Amino acid sequence: EAGVVQSPRYKIIEKKQPVAFWCNPISGHNTLYWYRQNLGQGPELLIRYENEEAVDDSQLPKDRFSAERLKGVDSTLKIQPAELGDSAVYLCASSSALRTDTQYFGPGTRLTVL
Amino acid sequence: GDSVTQMEGPVTLSEEAFLTINCTYTATGYPSLFWYVQYPGEGLQLLLKATKADDKGSNKGFEATYRKETTSFHLEKGSVQVSDSAVYFCALNPAGDYKLSFGAGTTVTVRA
């Protein structure tokens, strides 16, 4: 069974530029999460989807961040415009309806904003 | 709010040494507790979990016991290998919720 897939793995951009990250969850997993992991810290939840619906986006900085999961499968997280403080690893995770307490993580996208 | 505090690193050990990483939590009710591991260049992997008091999670020689009385979930391994070098994260999932709260992570380096 394939795991959570993310792309790109690395991205370097200049500040004020837009950037997008893509995630494909484990097949059949209806819950999808986006996390941000700053250097030397644990991941922090940005947004959680149940199928197409964003059920928890309370930690998403909505002035510059947006996310979508149009068909309830893969998802895109966007930042526009990026700031220096957005440099971090962006992690996607998914879980199934049968085992909601166990999340499976992708390898992450390491974003560097110059 | 619910939170996790884990031992600061970095931790450097010799092969076959005993490893303990302390983790304590603050939560209402009975959260589920987890240890995740992040190997260099890879994503987080679930190492083990426990969902109720006195449960012991185990995997790959690692163990952790859910201690309600001390609000702890310490990770232990009796004999570490170089391949255990990684960052270890303690996390909790509040009862009835899905939001994982992670500790800051502990970097473990095992020398041959």
mmCIF file of C-alpha atoms in Angstrom:
data_model
loop_
_atom_site.group_PDB
_atom_site.id
_atom_site.type_symbol
_atom_site.label_atom_id
_atom_site.label_comp_id
_atom_site.label_asym_id
_atom_site.label_seq_id
_atom_site.Cartn_x
_atom_site.Cartn_y
_atom_site.Cartn_z
ATOM 1 C CA GLU A 1 0.000 0.000 0.000
ATOM 2 C CA ALA A 2 1.420 3.378 -0.977
ATOM 3 C CA GLY A 3 1.934 5.896 1.772
ATOM 4 C CA VAL A 4 1.115 9.580 1.816
ATOM 5 C CA VAL A 5 2.707 11.269 -1.176
ATOM 6 C CA GLN A 6 3.841 14.888 -1.167
ATOM 7 C CA SER A 7 5.465 17.084 -3.751
ATOM 8 C CA PRO A 8 7.721 18.828 -4.162
ATOM 9 C CA ARG A 9 10.146 17.609 -1.528
ATOM 10 C CA TYR A 10 12.067 20.873 -1.520
ATOM 11 C CA LYS A 11 11.197 24.394 -2.606
ATOM 12 C CA ILE A 12 13.239 27.577 -2.505
ATOM 13 C CA ILE A 13 11.525 30.859 -3.317
ATOM 14 C CA GLU A 14 12.015 34.546 -2.761
ATOM 15 C CA LYS A 15 9.778 36.389 -0.328
ATOM 16 C CA LYS A 16 6.520 37.723 -1.720
ATOM 17 C CA GLN A 17 6.362 34.886 -4.254
ATOM 18 C CA PRO A 18 3.523 32.341 -4.229
ATOM 19 C CA VAL A 19 4.097 28.651 -3.534
ATOM 20 C CA ALA A 20 1.928 25.539 -3.543
ATOM 21 C CA PHE A 21 2.296 22.108 -2.009
ATOM 22 C CA TRP A 22 0.473 18.977 -3.084
ATOM 23 C CA CYS A 23 -0.559 15.939 -1.086
ATOM 24 C CA ASN A 24 -2.112 12.608 -2.010
ATOM 25 C CA PRO A 25 -3.283 10.675 1.058
ATOM 26 C CA ILE A 26 -3.389 6.933 1.569
ATOM 27 C CA SER A 27 -6.144 5.415 -0.549
ATOM 28 C CA GLY A 28 -9.420 5.286 1.337
ATOM 29 C CA HIS A 29 -8.400 7.749 4.035
ATOM 30 C CA ASN A 30 -11.120 10.353 4.296
ATOM 31 C CA THR A 31 -9.358 12.610 6.812
ATOM 32 C CA LEU A 32 -6.444 14.749 5.659
ATOM 33 C CA TYR A 33 -4.261 17.080 7.719
ATOM 34 C CA TRP A 34 -1.729 19.771 6.924
ATOM 35 C CA TYR A 35 0.921 20.530 9.533
ATOM 36 C CA ARG A 36 3.773 23.006 9.713
ATOM 37 C CA GLN A 37 6.993 21.989 11.440
ATOM 38 C CA ASN A 38 9.417 24.745 12.335
ATOM 39 C CA LEU A 39 13.062 23.886 12.861
ATOM 40 C CA GLY A 40 13.623 22.158 16.192
ATOM 41 C CA GLN A 41 9.935 21.918 16.996
ATOM 42 C CA GLY A 42 7.103 19.464 16.712
ATOM 43 C CA PRO A 43 4.482 19.734 13.969
ATOM 44 C CA GLU A 44 1.547 22.079 14.462
ATOM 45 C CA LEU A 45 -1.803 21.542 12.801
ATOM 46 C CA LEU A 46 -2.828 24.043 10.138
ATOM 47 C CA ILE A 47 -6.008 22.494 8.780
ATOM 48 C CA ARG A 48 -7.979 19.262 8.880
ATOM 49 C CA TYR A 49 -10.342 17.957 6.209
ATOM 50 C CA GLU A 50 -13.086 15.398 6.462
ATOM 51 C CA ASN A 51 -13.630 14.455 2.826
ATOM 52 C CA GLU A 52 -14.049 17.811 1.023
ATOM 53 C CA GLU A 53 -14.942 19.817 4.116
ATOM 54 C CA ALA A 54 -12.410 21.787 6.147
ATOM 55 C CA VAL A 55 -13.601 20.957 9.661
ATOM 56 C CA ASP A 56 -10.789 22.673 11.560
ATOM 57 C CA ASP A 57 -8.912 25.598 10.027
ATOM 58 C CA SER A 58 -8.583 27.624 13.207
ATOM 59 C CA GLN A 59 -4.761 27.611 13.020
ATOM 60 C CA LEU A 60 -4.499 28.496 9.344
ATOM 61 C CA PRO A 61 -3.279 32.086 8.739
ATOM 62 C CA LYS A 62 -6.034 32.946 6.328
ATOM 63 C CA ASP A 63 -4.570 36.220 5.143
ATOM 64 C CA ARG A 64 -1.934 34.388 3.134
ATOM 65 C CA PHE A 65 -2.622 30.667 3.384
ATOM 66 C CA SER A 66 -5.306 28.735 1.569
ATOM 67 C CA ALA A 67 -6.056 25.066 1.075
ATOM 68 C CA GLU A 68 -8.408 22.967 -0.962
ATOM 69 C CA ARG A 69 -9.464 19.355 -1.303
ATOM 70 C CA LEU A 70 -11.973 19.595 -4.102
ATOM 71 C CA LYS A 71 -12.747 15.922 -4.722
ATOM 72 C CA GLY A 72 -12.085 14.658 -1.241
ATOM 73 C CA VAL A 73 -8.847 12.954 -2.241
ATOM 74 C CA ASP A 74 -5.706 14.977 -2.912
ATOM 75 C CA SER A 75 -5.149 18.417 -1.494
ATOM 76 C CA THR A 76 -3.205 21.592 -2.205
ATOM 77 C CA LEU A 77 -1.868 24.074 0.330
ATOM 78 C CA LYS A 78 -0.938 27.514 -0.982
ATOM 79 C CA ILE A 79 0.915 30.498 0.424
ATOM 80 C CA GLN A 80 0.618 33.860 -1.267
ATOM 81 C CA PRO A 81 2.683 35.889 -0.715
ATOM 82 C CA ALA A 82 5.349 33.970 1.169
ATOM 83 C CA GLU A 83 7.244 35.603 4.021
ATOM 84 C CA LEU A 84 10.629 34.783 5.513
ATOM 85 C CA GLY A 85 8.930 33.278 8.577
ATOM 86 C CA ASP A 86 7.137 30.716 6.442
ATOM 87 C CA SER A 87 10.345 28.731 6.042
ATOM 88 C CA ALA A 88 9.497 25.336 7.532
ATOM 89 C CA VAL A 89 8.618 21.766 6.637
ATOM 90 C CA TYR A 90 5.000 21.320 5.571
ATOM 91 C CA LEU A 91 3.667 17.893 6.409
ATOM 92 C CA CYS A 92 0.576 16.158 5.149
ATOM 93 C CA ALA A 93 -1.046 13.309 7.038
ATOM 94 C CA SER A 94 -4.118 11.147 6.622
ATOM 95 C CA SER A 95 -6.234 8.811 8.700
ATOM 96 C CA SER A 96 -9.080 6.422 8.061
ATOM 97 C CA ALA A 97 -12.602 6.518 9.445
ATOM 98 C CA LEU A 98 -11.971 3.187 11.140
ATOM 99 C CA ARG A 99 -8.829 4.285 12.983
ATOM 100 C CA THR A 100 -9.211 7.985 13.489
ATOM 101 C CA ASP A 101 -6.625 8.167 16.269
ATOM 102 C CA THR A 102 -3.729 7.079 14.024
ATOM 103 C CA GLN A 103 -2.316 9.519 11.498
ATOM 104 C CA TYR A 104 0.114 8.559 8.736
ATOM 105 C CA PHE A 105 2.527 11.227 7.586
ATOM 106 C CA GLY A 106 4.111 12.012 4.265
ATOM 107 C CA PRO A 107 7.806 12.945 3.870
ATOM 108 C CA GLY A 108 7.036 16.657 3.894
ATOM 109 C CA THR A 109 7.983 19.632 1.750
ATOM 110 C CA ARG A 110 10.875 21.716 3.009
ATOM 111 C CA LEU A 111 10.234 25.357 2.115
ATOM 112 C CA THR A 112 12.983 27.948 2.212
ATOM 113 C CA VAL A 113 11.985 31.581 1.724
ATOM 114 C CA LEU A 114 14.867 33.897 0.873
ATOM 115 C CA GLY B 1 -4.980 23.368 26.800
ATOM 116 C CA ASP B 2 -3.652 19.881 26.230
ATOM 117 C CA SER B 3 0.102 19.704 25.862
ATOM 118 C CA VAL B 4 3.133 17.449 25.919
ATOM 119 C CA THR B 5 6.535 18.102 27.435
ATOM 120 C CA GLN B 6 9.432 15.877 26.496
ATOM 121 C CA MET B 7 13.035 15.634 27.496
ATOM 122 C CA GLU B 8 15.305 18.038 25.707
ATOM 123 C CA GLY B 9 18.112 16.695 23.625
ATOM 124 C CA PRO B 10 20.333 16.048 22.019
ATOM 125 C CA VAL B 11 21.042 12.614 23.433
ATOM 126 C CA THR B 12 24.180 10.769 22.363
ATOM 127 C CA LEU B 13 24.636 7.103 23.218
ATOM 128 C CA SER B 14 26.898 4.217 22.377
ATOM 129 C CA GLU B 15 25.538 1.149 20.650
ATOM 130 C CA GLU B 16 23.846 -1.332 23.025
ATOM 131 C CA ALA B 17 23.246 1.367 25.631
ATOM 132 C CA PHE B 18 19.873 1.818 27.371
ATOM 133 C CA LEU B 19 17.716 4.688 26.095
ATOM 134 C CA THR B 20 15.034 6.582 27.998
ATOM 135 C CA ILE B 21 13.234 9.659 26.720
ATOM 136 C CA ASN B 22 10.917 11.258 29.238
ATOM 137 C CA CYS B 23 7.487 12.535 28.237
ATOM 138 C CA THR B 24 4.805 14.048 30.445
ATOM 139 C CA TYR B 25 1.457 15.405 29.407
ATOM 140 C CA THR B 26 -1.303 17.748 30.504
ATOM 141 C CA ALA B 27 -4.804 16.860 29.396
ATOM 142 C CA THR B 28 -8.360 16.527 30.571
ATOM 143 C CA GLY B 29 -9.924 13.121 30.393
ATOM 144 C CA TYR B 30 -8.084 10.188 28.866
ATOM 145 C CA PRO B 31 -6.084 11.113 25.790
ATOM 146 C CA SER B 32 -4.384 8.654 23.466
ATOM 147 C CA LEU B 33 -0.590 8.845 23.634
ATOM 148 C CA PHE B 34 1.908 8.288 20.843
ATOM 149 C CA TRP B 35 5.575 8.161 20.022
ATOM 150 C CA TYR B 36 6.530 9.146 16.490
ATOM 151 C CA VAL B 37 10.017 8.821 15.001
ATOM 152 C CA GLN B 38 11.561 10.891 12.232
ATOM 153 C CA TYR B 39 14.609 9.420 10.546
ATOM 154 C CA PRO B 40 16.934 11.774 8.660
ATOM 155 C CA GLY B 41 15.301 12.987 5.457
ATOM 156 C CA GLU B 42 12.054 11.137 6.094
ATOM 157 C CA GLY B 43 8.582 11.913 7.378
ATOM 158 C CA LEU B 44 7.140 11.089 10.762
ATOM 159 C CA GLN B 45 6.430 7.426 11.394
ATOM 160 C CA LEU B 46 4.226 6.079 14.135
ATOM 161 C CA LEU B 47 6.446 4.088 16.492
ATOM 162 C CA LEU B 48 3.938 3.020 19.132
ATOM 163 C CA LYS B 49 0.802 4.125 20.895
ATOM 164 C CA ALA B 50 -1.367 3.546 23.971
ATOM 165 C CA THR B 51 -4.989 4.492 24.327
ATOM 166 C CA LYS B 52 -5.777 3.930 28.010
ATOM 167 C CA ALA B 53 -4.135 3.926 31.395
ATOM 168 C CA ASP B 54 -1.619 1.121 32.058
ATOM 169 C CA ASP B 55 -1.509 0.161 28.377
ATOM 170 C CA LYS B 56 1.965 -0.605 27.098
ATOM 171 C CA GLY B 57 2.806 0.211 23.515
ATOM 172 C CA SER B 58 5.738 -1.611 21.916
ATOM 173 C CA ASN B 59 7.463 -1.799 18.553
ATOM 174 C CA LYS B 60 10.984 -2.458 17.240
ATOM 175 C CA GLY B 61 12.257 -3.067 20.783
ATOM 176 C CA PHE B 62 10.867 0.242 22.066
ATOM 177 C CA GLU B 63 8.302 0.357 24.855
ATOM 178 C CA ALA B 64 6.238 2.996 26.619
ATOM 179 C CA THR B 65 3.618 2.638 29.347
ATOM 180 C CA TYR B 66 0.672 5.004 29.798
ATOM 181 C CA ARG B 67 0.884 6.141 33.430
ATOM 182 C CA LYS B 68 -2.176 8.094 34.468
ATOM 183 C CA GLU B 69 -0.982 8.668 38.021
ATOM 184 C CA THR B 70 2.205 10.397 36.876
ATOM 185 C CA THR B 71 0.786 11.679 33.531
ATOM 186 C CA SER B 72 3.773 10.165 31.777
ATOM 187 C CA PHE B 73 4.586 8.084 28.689
ATOM 188 C CA HIS B 74 8.337 7.553 28.784
ATOM 189 C CA LEU B 75 9.999 5.816 25.847
ATOM 190 C CA GLU B 76 12.569 3.086 26.542
ATOM 191 C CA LYS B 77 14.778 0.724 24.618
ATOM 192 C CA GLY B 78 17.125 -1.721 26.247
ATOM 193 C CA SER B 79 19.848 -1.860 23.601
ATOM 194 C CA VAL B 80 20.030 0.809 20.924
ATOM 195 C CA GLN B 81 21.575 0.459 17.472
ATOM 196 C CA VAL B 82 23.095 3.021 15.142
ATOM 197 C CA SER B 83 19.945 2.732 13.029
ATOM 198 C CA ASP B 84 17.908 4.130 15.947
ATOM 199 C CA SER B 85 19.477 7.540 15.394
ATOM 200 C CA ALA B 86 16.517 9.836 14.746
ATOM 201 C CA VAL B 87 14.284 12.493 16.237
ATOM 202 C CA TYR B 88 11.607 11.135 18.577
ATOM 203 C CA PHE B 89 8.340 12.977 19.205
ATOM 204 C CA CYS B 90 5.862 12.361 21.986
ATOM 205 C CA ALA B 91 2.288 13.312 21.110
ATOM 206 C CA LEU B 92 -1.207 13.176 22.484
ATOM 207 C CA ASN B 93 -4.646 13.058 20.960
ATOM 208 C CA PRO B 94 -7.350 14.360 23.298
ATOM 209 C CA ALA B 95 -10.248 12.080 24.045
ATOM 210 C CA GLY B 96 -12.916 12.552 21.395
ATOM 211 C CA ASP B 97 -10.729 14.774 19.207
ATOM 212 C CA TYR B 98 -8.286 14.320 16.350
ATOM 213 C CA LYS B 99 -5.841 17.121 16.940
ATOM 214 C CA LEU B 100 -2.407 15.726 17.694
ATOM 215 C CA SER B 101 -0.303 17.856 20.027
ATOM 216 C CA PHE B 102 3.410 17.168 19.700
ATOM 217 C CA GLY B 103 6.350 17.722 21.952
ATOM 218 C CA ALA B 104 9.394 19.556 20.643
ATOM 219 C CA GLY B 105 11.221 16.348 19.769
ATOM 220 C CA THR B 106 14.366 14.720 21.121
ATOM 221 C CA THR B 107 17.306 14.091 18.827
ATOM 222 C CA VAL B 108 19.032 10.780 19.521
ATOM 223 C CA THR B 109 22.407 9.888 18.060
ATOM 224 C CA VAL B 110 23.802 6.391 18.524
ATOM 225 C CA ARG B 111 27.522 5.925 17.927
ATOM 226 C CA ALA B 112 29.073 2.641 16.877
#
